XYZ file of C-alpha atoms in Angstrom:
692
model
C 35.104 199.870 77.997
C 35.163 198.579 81.571
C 31.447 199.315 81.979
C 30.704 197.363 78.799
C 32.523 194.353 80.183
C 30.884 194.498 83.599
C 28.135 191.968 84.232
C 25.289 194.088 85.493
C 23.925 193.285 88.937
C 21.787 196.405 89.295
C 18.622 194.951 87.828
C 18.595 191.838 90.049
C 19.170 194.064 93.073
C 16.091 196.123 92.139
C 14.068 192.930 91.734
C 15.294 191.794 95.098
C 14.103 194.953 96.792
C 10.825 195.250 94.892
C 9.650 191.664 94.658
C 11.074 189.807 97.621
C 10.643 190.423 101.307
C 13.311 191.777 103.596
C 13.900 188.378 105.223
C 15.035 186.935 101.925
C 17.322 189.903 101.330
C 18.790 189.425 104.777
C 19.277 185.690 104.230
C 21.086 186.214 100.953
C 23.419 188.788 102.508
C 24.076 186.417 105.422
C 25.160 183.689 103.015
C 28.096 185.884 102.020
C 29.150 186.475 105.623
C 29.927 183.023 106.979
C 32.987 184.187 108.872
C 34.413 183.781 112.348
C 37.386 185.643 113.818
C 39.727 183.443 115.844
C 42.359 185.987 116.795
C 43.262 189.554 115.957
C 46.215 191.741 116.958
C 45.717 193.983 120.028
C 42.662 191.950 121.077
C 43.948 188.410 121.474
C 47.720 188.054 121.767
C 48.818 184.417 121.969
C 52.319 183.097 122.517
C 53.897 179.751 121.735
C 55.253 177.589 124.552
C 58.937 176.769 124.474
C 59.894 174.258 121.760
C 60.948 171.673 124.330
C 57.349 171.456 125.578
C 55.960 170.561 122.149
C 54.825 167.005 121.290
C 55.253 165.919 124.904
C 51.666 165.240 125.941
C 49.518 162.287 124.924
C 46.644 163.016 122.537
C 43.833 164.791 124.345
C 40.188 165.505 123.605
C 37.821 168.252 124.687
C 34.382 166.980 125.637
C 32.473 170.019 124.265
C 34.133 169.543 120.859
C 33.539 165.792 120.873
C 29.848 166.395 121.568
C 29.698 168.669 118.520
C 31.462 165.991 116.472
C 28.999 163.287 117.573
C 26.079 165.575 116.788
C 27.405 166.289 113.301
C 28.221 162.641 112.592
C 24.756 161.614 113.760
C 23.272 163.927 111.146
C 25.711 162.766 108.455
C 24.957 159.116 109.277
C 21.423 159.711 107.991
C 22.999 159.699 104.515
C 24.523 156.222 104.821
C 21.768 154.477 102.874
C 21.496 157.115 100.155
C 22.829 156.362 96.690
C 25.746 158.743 96.451
C 25.219 159.610 92.790
C 21.544 160.455 93.270
C 22.286 162.332 96.489
C 24.880 164.512 94.788
C 22.472 165.309 91.960
C 19.848 166.306 94.529
C 22.180 168.514 96.578
C 23.391 170.190 93.391
C 19.784 171.082 92.555
C 19.126 172.302 96.090
C 22.302 174.407 96.288
C 21.039 177.983 95.932
C 24.574 179.135 95.102
C 24.915 176.438 92.467
C 24.658 178.758 89.451
C 27.610 180.968 90.374
C 30.244 178.941 88.496
C 28.125 178.820 85.349
C 27.346 182.541 85.615
C 31.030 183.452 85.914
C 31.883 181.193 82.970
C 29.223 182.676 80.736
C 29.429 186.347 81.698
C 33.029 186.888 82.806
C 34.550 184.231 80.528
C 37.532 183.839 82.812
C 40.279 181.259 82.567
C 39.811 177.783 84.121
C 36.695 178.728 86.075
C 35.826 176.034 88.601
C 34.251 176.000 92.032
C 37.762 176.466 93.473
C 38.248 179.546 91.239
C 35.074 181.099 92.596
C 35.940 180.259 96.207
C 39.363 181.852 95.958
C 38.054 184.953 94.204
C 35.371 185.437 96.840
C 37.892 185.128 99.684
C 40.333 187.488 97.961
C 37.518 190.021 97.499
C 36.339 189.739 101.116
C 39.629 189.670 103.034
C 42.942 191.444 102.485
C 44.338 188.134 101.277
C 46.538 189.577 98.543
C 49.074 191.635 100.538
C 49.025 194.758 98.378
C 50.124 196.959 101.298
C 53.392 195.044 101.512
C 53.781 194.704 97.762
C 53.173 198.368 97.008
C 55.205 199.829 99.865
C 58.043 200.347 97.386
C 56.647 202.207 94.378
C 59.761 201.319 92.380
C 59.639 197.592 93.033
C 56.113 196.198 93.063
C 57.126 192.552 92.850
C 55.828 189.552 94.718
C 55.603 185.795 94.389
C 52.872 183.403 95.443
C 53.220 179.695 96.177
C 50.273 177.356 95.773
C 50.396 174.014 97.579
C 48.173 171.084 96.526
C 47.071 173.329 93.690
C 45.939 171.106 90.805
C 44.292 171.830 88.476
C 45.422 175.466 88.946
C 42.205 177.421 89.541
C 43.604 179.405 92.497
C 46.413 180.590 90.199
C 44.116 181.704 87.380
C 41.730 183.336 89.868
C 44.596 185.267 91.455
C 45.782 186.383 88.034
C 42.277 187.645 87.212
C 42.039 189.444 90.569
C 45.402 191.146 90.099
C 44.611 192.287 86.565
C 41.490 194.038 87.891
C 42.746 195.307 91.250
C 46.522 195.733 90.887
C 47.473 195.707 87.235
C 50.829 197.423 87.889
C 52.064 194.689 90.235
C 54.662 192.272 88.848
C 53.677 188.802 89.990
C 55.280 185.404 89.639
C 54.015 182.103 90.945
C 55.000 178.533 91.632
C 52.696 175.605 92.367
C 53.218 172.261 94.061
C 50.850 169.350 93.668
C 50.855 165.581 93.339
C 52.367 165.012 89.917
C 49.552 163.975 87.540
C 52.192 162.304 85.341
C 53.394 159.977 88.107
C 51.642 156.662 87.564
C 52.423 155.719 91.164
C 50.154 158.503 92.493
C 46.643 157.157 93.175
C 43.536 158.897 91.854
C 42.017 159.151 95.327
C 44.817 161.460 96.461
C 45.299 163.703 93.450
C 43.546 165.775 90.819
C 44.305 164.317 87.397
C 43.088 167.316 85.362
C 46.188 168.724 83.645
C 44.589 171.019 81.049
C 46.308 174.037 82.647
C 49.367 172.260 84.041
C 50.597 170.934 80.700
C 50.882 174.499 79.348
C 52.602 175.943 82.452
C 54.958 173.147 83.513
C 57.854 175.514 84.268
C 55.777 176.949 87.125
C 55.082 173.551 88.720
C 57.519 171.906 91.098
C 57.222 168.223 91.990
C 60.053 167.959 94.489
C 63.140 165.848 94.921
C 61.416 162.599 93.917
C 59.185 164.178 91.234
C 55.990 162.887 92.885
C 54.894 166.288 94.170
C 54.202 164.777 97.597
C 54.384 167.744 99.984
C 54.216 165.296 102.913
C 57.739 164.033 102.206
C 60.286 166.161 104.069
C 62.836 165.647 101.256
C 60.471 167.410 98.878
C 60.054 170.236 101.389
C 63.838 170.610 101.635
C 64.132 170.633 97.851
C 61.433 173.304 97.636
C 63.177 175.497 100.209
C 66.482 175.052 98.375
C 64.848 175.990 95.084
C 63.559 179.255 96.532
C 66.939 180.112 97.968
C 68.242 180.135 94.395
C 65.462 182.351 92.999
C 65.405 186.105 92.580
C 65.143 187.563 96.066
C 63.435 190.692 94.745
C 60.265 188.689 94.314
C 59.245 188.199 97.919
C 56.968 185.286 98.749
C 54.014 187.077 100.313
C 51.128 184.711 99.641
C 50.826 180.962 100.102
C 47.683 178.927 99.538
C 47.045 175.311 100.509
C 43.949 173.635 99.106
C 44.812 170.027 99.835
C 42.477 167.212 100.749
C 42.120 163.448 100.508
C 39.104 161.468 99.329
C 37.274 160.603 102.562
C 34.133 159.150 101.004
C 34.706 155.810 102.743
C 35.451 157.390 106.164
C 32.979 160.298 106.335
C 32.976 160.413 110.133
C 36.769 160.823 110.371
C 37.491 163.315 107.622
C 39.359 165.656 109.951
C 41.723 162.975 111.257
C 42.289 161.555 107.776
C 43.592 164.852 106.408
C 45.219 166.162 109.620
C 48.794 165.272 108.695
C 48.439 166.805 105.233
C 47.250 170.093 106.751
C 50.121 169.981 109.237
C 52.643 169.551 106.424
C 51.085 172.367 104.383
C 51.345 174.690 107.379
C 54.940 173.771 108.216
C 55.896 174.201 104.558
C 54.326 177.664 104.623
C 56.426 178.650 107.629
C 59.587 177.656 105.776
C 58.711 179.704 102.690
C 56.544 182.702 103.593
C 58.205 186.032 104.273
C 57.392 188.532 106.981
C 54.113 190.342 106.359
C 52.840 187.614 104.024
C 49.476 185.854 104.138
C 48.384 182.215 104.174
C 45.138 180.563 103.022
C 44.558 177.031 104.311
C 41.618 174.709 103.673
C 40.490 172.764 106.726
C 37.359 170.868 107.633
C 36.154 170.567 111.234
C 38.159 171.592 114.317
C 37.135 168.890 116.785
C 40.420 167.023 117.349
C 43.645 168.038 119.069
C 45.541 168.088 115.748
C 43.326 170.856 114.343
C 43.028 172.783 117.617
C 46.824 172.827 118.001
C 47.294 173.795 114.345
C 44.898 176.711 114.778
C 46.766 177.810 117.900
C 50.069 177.660 116.044
C 48.618 179.854 113.277
C 47.156 182.300 115.802
C 50.577 182.713 117.390
C 52.528 183.341 114.185
C 50.022 185.521 112.291
C 48.561 188.833 113.426
C 45.024 187.925 112.347
C 43.349 184.559 111.856
C 39.778 184.102 110.624
C 37.707 181.183 109.385
C 35.332 181.573 106.454
C 33.075 179.395 104.346
C 32.605 180.955 100.896
C 29.107 180.965 99.474
C 30.476 178.856 96.608
C 31.417 176.060 99.053
C 28.460 173.663 99.287
C 26.656 174.258 102.550
C 26.309 170.569 103.417
C 30.034 169.809 103.565
C 32.534 170.599 106.337
C 34.936 172.555 104.155
C 36.120 175.929 105.428
C 39.104 178.178 104.850
C 41.480 179.685 107.389
C 42.625 183.179 106.368
C 45.912 184.092 108.077
C 47.060 187.694 107.703
C 50.483 189.274 108.350
C 53.062 186.604 109.140
C 55.401 187.502 111.995
C 58.357 186.188 110.033
C 60.717 183.260 109.870
C 62.892 184.791 112.591
C 59.938 184.469 114.957
C 59.217 180.854 114.106
C 62.853 179.771 113.538
C 63.364 178.217 117.034
C 60.349 175.975 116.399
C 61.129 174.784 112.879
C 63.476 171.925 113.921
C 60.865 170.313 116.167
C 58.111 170.898 113.610
C 60.293 169.186 110.980
C 60.816 166.187 113.268
C 57.140 165.349 112.875
C 56.939 166.141 109.185
C 56.132 162.720 107.801
C 53.325 160.527 106.609
C 52.806 159.095 110.088
C 50.809 160.785 112.838
C 52.873 162.120 115.742
C 52.310 159.956 118.813
C 51.609 163.018 120.956
C 49.696 166.280 120.671
C 51.604 169.301 119.333
C 50.848 171.343 122.454
C 49.992 170.439 126.012
C 46.421 171.363 126.810
C 47.634 173.568 129.676
C 49.672 175.660 127.204
C 46.612 176.714 125.190
C 44.673 179.602 126.806
C 41.092 178.961 127.811
C 39.801 181.968 125.868
C 41.307 180.516 122.681
C 39.651 177.141 123.270
C 36.362 178.956 123.783
C 36.793 180.701 120.433
C 37.455 177.345 118.771
C 34.292 175.915 120.333
C 32.188 178.881 119.192
C 33.672 178.639 115.689
C 32.880 174.924 115.482
C 29.372 175.473 116.791
C 28.739 178.315 114.338
C 29.693 176.357 111.231
C 28.316 173.022 112.433
C 24.846 174.444 113.014
C 24.711 175.833 109.512
C 25.987 172.624 107.986
C 23.418 170.534 109.847
C 20.591 172.858 108.761
C 21.541 172.367 105.113
C 21.887 168.588 105.464
C 18.513 168.218 107.201
C 16.809 170.358 104.574
C 18.380 168.270 101.814
C 17.358 165.025 103.561
C 13.781 166.221 103.967
C 13.410 167.134 100.308
C 15.269 163.994 99.174
C 13.038 161.650 101.160
C 9.787 163.370 100.216
C 10.974 163.839 96.609
C 9.892 167.408 97.035
C 10.797 169.607 94.094
C 12.780 172.725 94.770
C 10.647 175.741 95.443
C 9.515 177.565 92.342
C 11.456 180.518 93.695
C 14.780 178.599 93.755
C 15.809 179.383 90.144
C 15.148 183.066 90.802
C 17.073 182.948 94.069
C 19.984 181.246 92.285
C 20.085 184.060 89.728
C 19.980 186.689 92.470
C 22.755 185.038 94.456
C 24.899 184.764 91.320
C 24.329 188.456 90.631
C 25.170 189.271 94.251
C 28.409 187.289 93.914
C 29.422 189.230 90.792
C 28.599 192.509 92.538
C 30.412 191.708 95.795
C 33.521 190.511 93.978
C 33.405 193.460 91.546
C 34.028 190.982 88.747
C 34.596 192.147 85.194
C 36.146 190.596 82.120
C 39.841 191.013 81.489
C 41.649 191.241 78.184
C 42.360 187.674 76.965
C 45.947 188.813 76.391
C 46.289 189.079 80.186
C 45.349 185.447 80.795
C 48.096 182.988 81.691
C 47.335 180.278 79.126
C 44.063 181.381 77.636
C 40.524 180.206 78.258
C 40.033 178.997 74.712
C 43.231 176.928 74.682
C 42.358 175.287 77.999
C 38.853 174.467 76.820
C 40.252 172.934 73.629
C 42.634 170.745 75.611
C 41.611 167.158 76.159
C 39.612 166.780 79.350
C 39.469 162.979 79.550
C 41.722 162.897 82.611
C 39.386 164.747 84.950
C 39.024 161.843 87.347
C 35.409 161.158 88.187
C 34.654 159.524 91.494
C 33.484 155.964 91.052
C 31.278 155.991 94.150
C 27.682 155.843 92.985
C 26.141 153.529 95.561
C 25.537 154.222 99.244
C 28.083 154.230 102.067
C 26.445 151.188 103.682
C 26.514 149.310 100.375
C 30.220 150.031 99.994
C 30.849 148.803 103.536
C 28.937 145.579 102.835
C 30.982 145.050 99.688
C 34.161 145.075 101.743
C 32.778 142.116 103.708
C 32.206 140.039 100.593
C 34.424 137.116 99.741
C 37.069 137.482 97.069
C 35.078 135.719 94.351
C 31.968 137.795 95.054
C 34.031 140.987 94.895
C 35.521 139.927 91.573
C 32.075 139.186 90.152
C 30.860 142.647 91.214
C 33.850 144.244 89.518
C 33.164 142.154 86.404
C 29.628 143.579 86.243
C 31.263 146.944 85.526
C 34.177 145.673 83.442
C 31.969 143.793 80.978
C 30.395 147.115 79.952
C 33.717 148.224 78.420
C 33.226 148.541 74.681
C 34.971 146.078 72.400
C 36.915 147.745 69.577
C 35.220 147.575 66.185
C 38.557 146.885 64.492
C 40.892 143.930 64.962
C 43.867 145.559 63.330
C 45.489 148.978 63.921
C 48.514 150.455 62.188
C 50.257 152.819 64.616
C 51.606 155.713 62.580
C 53.955 157.236 65.129
C 55.321 160.645 64.259
C 59.014 161.432 64.162
C 60.780 161.729 67.490
C 61.973 165.117 68.754
C 65.612 165.973 68.106
C 66.423 165.853 71.808
C 65.007 163.703 74.563
C 63.842 164.911 77.960
C 64.654 162.133 80.362
C 62.491 162.339 83.477
C 63.237 160.308 86.580
C 61.324 160.016 89.814
C 60.420 157.853 92.750
C 60.366 154.165 91.933
C 56.951 152.487 92.044
C 55.858 148.946 91.299
C 52.088 149.387 90.945
C 50.339 151.545 88.371
C 47.738 153.611 90.218
C 46.948 156.204 87.531
C 47.479 156.596 83.810
C 47.223 159.269 81.144
C 46.328 156.546 78.631
C 43.237 155.056 80.247
C 39.876 156.247 81.508
C 40.232 156.677 85.270
C 37.126 154.628 86.062
C 38.362 151.698 83.988
C 41.826 151.816 85.525
C 40.262 151.822 88.992
C 38.524 148.569 88.060
C 41.945 147.092 87.300
C 43.275 148.392 90.635
C 40.334 146.820 92.479
C 41.042 143.475 90.803
C 44.687 143.767 91.821
C 43.649 144.510 95.419
C 41.496 141.356 95.498
C 44.362 139.311 94.082
C 46.666 140.680 96.774
C 44.146 139.773 99.479
C 44.032 136.264 98.012
C 47.844 136.221 97.799
C 47.452 134.987 94.257
C 49.161 135.934 91.011
C 47.662 134.954 87.676
C 49.667 135.410 84.506
C 48.189 137.366 81.628
C 48.663 136.454 78.879
C 48.428 132.957 80.293
C 51.468 130.736 80.765
C 50.160 128.397 78.071
C 50.133 131.161 75.471
C 53.573 132.505 76.331
C 55.043 128.980 76.366
C 53.462 128.192 73.022
C 54.926 131.329 71.486
C 58.287 131.156 73.244
C 60.075 129.365 70.390
C 58.763 130.511 67.041
C 59.212 128.112 64.142
C 59.399 130.943 61.643
C 62.814 132.616 62.017
C 61.540 135.795 60.382
C 60.211 137.001 63.723
C 61.064 136.961 67.413
C 58.785 137.310 70.398
C 59.316 139.308 73.567
C 56.938 138.319 76.347
C 55.738 140.691 79.070
C 53.181 140.332 81.830
C 50.360 142.868 81.750
C 49.839 143.296 85.500
C 52.909 141.971 87.228
C 54.870 144.417 89.345
C 55.869 147.317 87.120
C 59.624 147.530 86.544
C 60.667 150.239 84.077
C 64.340 149.318 84.251
C 63.688 145.707 83.317
C 61.519 146.793 80.376
C 64.234 149.101 79.029
C 67.027 146.544 79.345
C 64.998 143.709 77.798
C 64.149 145.832 74.766
C 67.731 147.056 74.375
C 69.347 143.616 74.475
C 66.749 142.155 72.135
C 67.386 144.903 69.563
C 71.122 144.303 69.829
C 70.588 140.669 68.768
C 67.800 141.196 66.262
C 68.666 140.554 62.615
C 67.787 143.023 59.817
C 64.366 142.464 58.230
C 63.153 140.467 61.227
C 59.838 141.287 62.942
C 59.682 141.729 66.721
C 56.397 140.851 68.454
C 55.469 142.138 71.907
C 53.051 139.971 73.896
C 51.409 141.460 77.017
C 53.144 144.839 76.614
C 51.271 147.443 78.677
C 50.584 150.896 77.269
C 49.447 152.298 80.627
C 52.678 154.137 81.447
C 54.204 157.079 79.658
C 57.578 155.319 79.505
C 56.155 152.281 77.716
C 54.391 154.526 75.201
C 57.604 156.551 74.803
C 59.600 153.401 74.089
C 57.097 152.345 71.458
C 57.516 155.751 69.836
C 61.256 155.325 69.983
C 61.093 151.878 68.406
C 59.403 153.419 65.386
C 62.932 154.474 64.384
C 63.962 150.842 64.029
C 61.005 149.337 62.152
C 59.030 150.074 59.020
C 55.704 150.012 60.836
C 54.030 148.950 64.060
C 50.771 147.008 63.986
C 48.443 146.257 66.903
C 46.480 143.041 66.410
C 43.537 142.244 68.703
C 43.452 138.641 70.003
C 40.576 137.371 72.099
C 42.717 135.374 74.508
C 45.637 137.728 75.059
C 44.469 141.270 74.381
C 46.674 142.633 71.648
C 49.981 141.859 70.022
C 52.300 144.599 68.890
C 54.047 143.599 65.679
C 57.116 145.713 64.925
C 57.732 144.802 61.311
C 60.991 144.796 59.311
C 63.858 145.707 61.620
C 66.310 148.355 60.396
C 69.394 148.570 62.557
C 70.159 152.201 63.369
C 73.416 152.747 65.291
C 72.568 156.332 66.201
C 69.208 155.287 67.600
C 70.849 152.352 69.412
C 73.282 154.783 71.034
C 70.313 156.876 72.196
C 68.717 153.755 73.641
C 72.003 152.870 75.357
C 72.054 156.350 76.949
C 68.472 155.829 78.101
C 69.432 152.484 79.633
C 72.434 154.035 81.398
C 70.206 156.803 82.784
C 67.889 154.089 84.065
C 70.849 152.319 85.710
C 71.888 155.568 87.432
C 68.345 156.181 88.666
C 68.064 152.568 89.833
C 71.167 152.981 92.034
C 69.422 155.891 93.803
C 66.195 153.932 94.353
C 64.629 156.028 91.629
C 63.274 155.087 88.224
C 63.210 156.450 84.707
C 59.684 157.747 84.048
C 59.718 159.124 80.517
C 61.882 160.212 77.618
C 59.395 162.211 75.523
C 57.399 165.203 76.840
C 53.767 164.355 77.498
C 52.731 167.377 75.416
C 54.160 165.656 72.313
C 52.284 162.455 73.054
C 49.041 164.392 73.427
C 49.415 165.554 69.837
C 49.753 162.005 68.527
C 46.927 160.867 66.251
C 47.266 157.359 67.711
C 46.611 158.524 71.276
C 42.922 157.392 71.230
C 43.971 154.008 69.825
C 46.329 153.429 72.756
C 43.557 154.293 75.202
C 41.251 151.847 73.404
C 43.878 149.100 73.527
C 44.350 149.593 77.270
C 40.602 149.312 77.842
C 40.557 146.112 75.800
C 43.474 144.678 77.760
C 41.810 145.399 81.112
C 38.557 143.791 79.984
C 40.270 140.624 78.759
C 42.490 140.447 81.845
C 39.399 140.673 84.097
C 37.685 137.971 82.021
C 40.747 135.757 82.343
C 40.781 136.221 86.127
C 37.089 135.354 86.427
C 37.484 132.210 84.311
C 40.574 131.100 86.212
C 39.234 131.668 89.727
């Protein structure tokens, strides 16, 4: 049965030997061996300086590393005038390992296969990343736990599950993941992965910290995570931690390492609070030119028995991404004296000083770091130059490239010993994930060149707004002017979620990410101008403030003023308390961008016969809640919700939602709400342009 499931790589290997020369065979094998050993037990023993000597020296630089950085940035600067969208299409075509993800999807049919899935699986198949020696030392208790930091959308988890089912099916494994909460509208798209197709089905395994944001760079969330693990079953030892975090550095390509340095520091310090003796750590880094990365690598080399750097074949050769594989942790007892000082610098701000004095880092270690940088930088530059040459000359890929891609994909399958697993052994299920809505996979909006984006920042406010409008005006206008929102019955119990208070909406489950980013850009321009423009306009809200017809009342909101969930809840509650039976309540400017606002609309369906959305050219849409039916039980629920909001408000927190997002996803009216948000953003942008 296993042989039937195996994707055959024998035939491509024969073709490789018979039809291609030995140089090509050698090159393909070399692609799978981009590795560099930094330290290894019994060969390079490093020791940490005393804690009191840490963070005492001013930031330092090493000239040899800075020369490598300048050389790399000089090559990367050649891309500044290239249209980013066209460049990415070109590099995807040129990437000889670019068919691996598709091959694994089609032939292995694994769960949530992405580039990250393939990278993790390759590393796990090349290094002793999964600590089976420690897990299986007790034949009667083969339990272990893994923690995955900055993990969204969850591909490392599904890849590890697949690996275990093939290589250690008798091991009992549990996992927990931490990531920026995709349901926190205060988390910006540029910092997080919005794809929740796997997350929504495995929420009990995801932990978003004390403030529910999932921000691993907040020490309070680290403390909450440590406390959570102290309460878990101690039989399941934490023996593997992965950290795949990054930040969008498209607008600062020359300073990627510095931009993400504090995140990588926090991931590493979190690991040292959670990992148990003998465990392993996988950390994504980029270049190692600056003191932050050099010191971090020295810290890892002192607390793990083996440290290596690798660039998987599935990581695009033209980027700086690489993974640090740390094997056999010396234990929390070893690092315990250093944890207090490491925690002191666990924040969103860079430490003023370097972690270690330069004199405390051995010269042989610095030489290894230089050689490692030089090794990976040379290969990256070779790929970039080759891509530039073919991009400028519009040279088509060699006719051999499709064949080479197939051979490399087959080599990947062979090296990783990949086979299908029984769908019953998947975590969620490939088919269920693929059926789940994928509209929240945030696409990068950068399509022009780096230089063009820089020039745009120098434009005046009105010019910037006009450029944004060029994109906004392409938003489709709804064909209908009238929507009846048939909201399904509420669940029997509510799930009140609270989290960190935020006053600006930076992401939304109810809007296309590109369109919401247009709204955010408009808001940024307005902030730069120190201007606030009401929408709907003051004239409209004043005109509607005192209705002549007593059969309805109007509740006015402002679409893009500072978001205040508590104010929204209290205004709705007190208006319902005063509303007379059979009256209609009309919402003007009510945003449907946040889960809480959508939840409240659902909840209000208990009080009214029906809810109608009417499209109006000058104000977006009106929500007409027709024929009020006073419901004391529902009012009591709303009072409890308001009290929960009061309690959260006292703690500088906010009420985020009252209905699980999974229920909202099943709503037939979900697409209508997305459409209404797009309409509102378009009309708001038009109003801004006309006013300014």
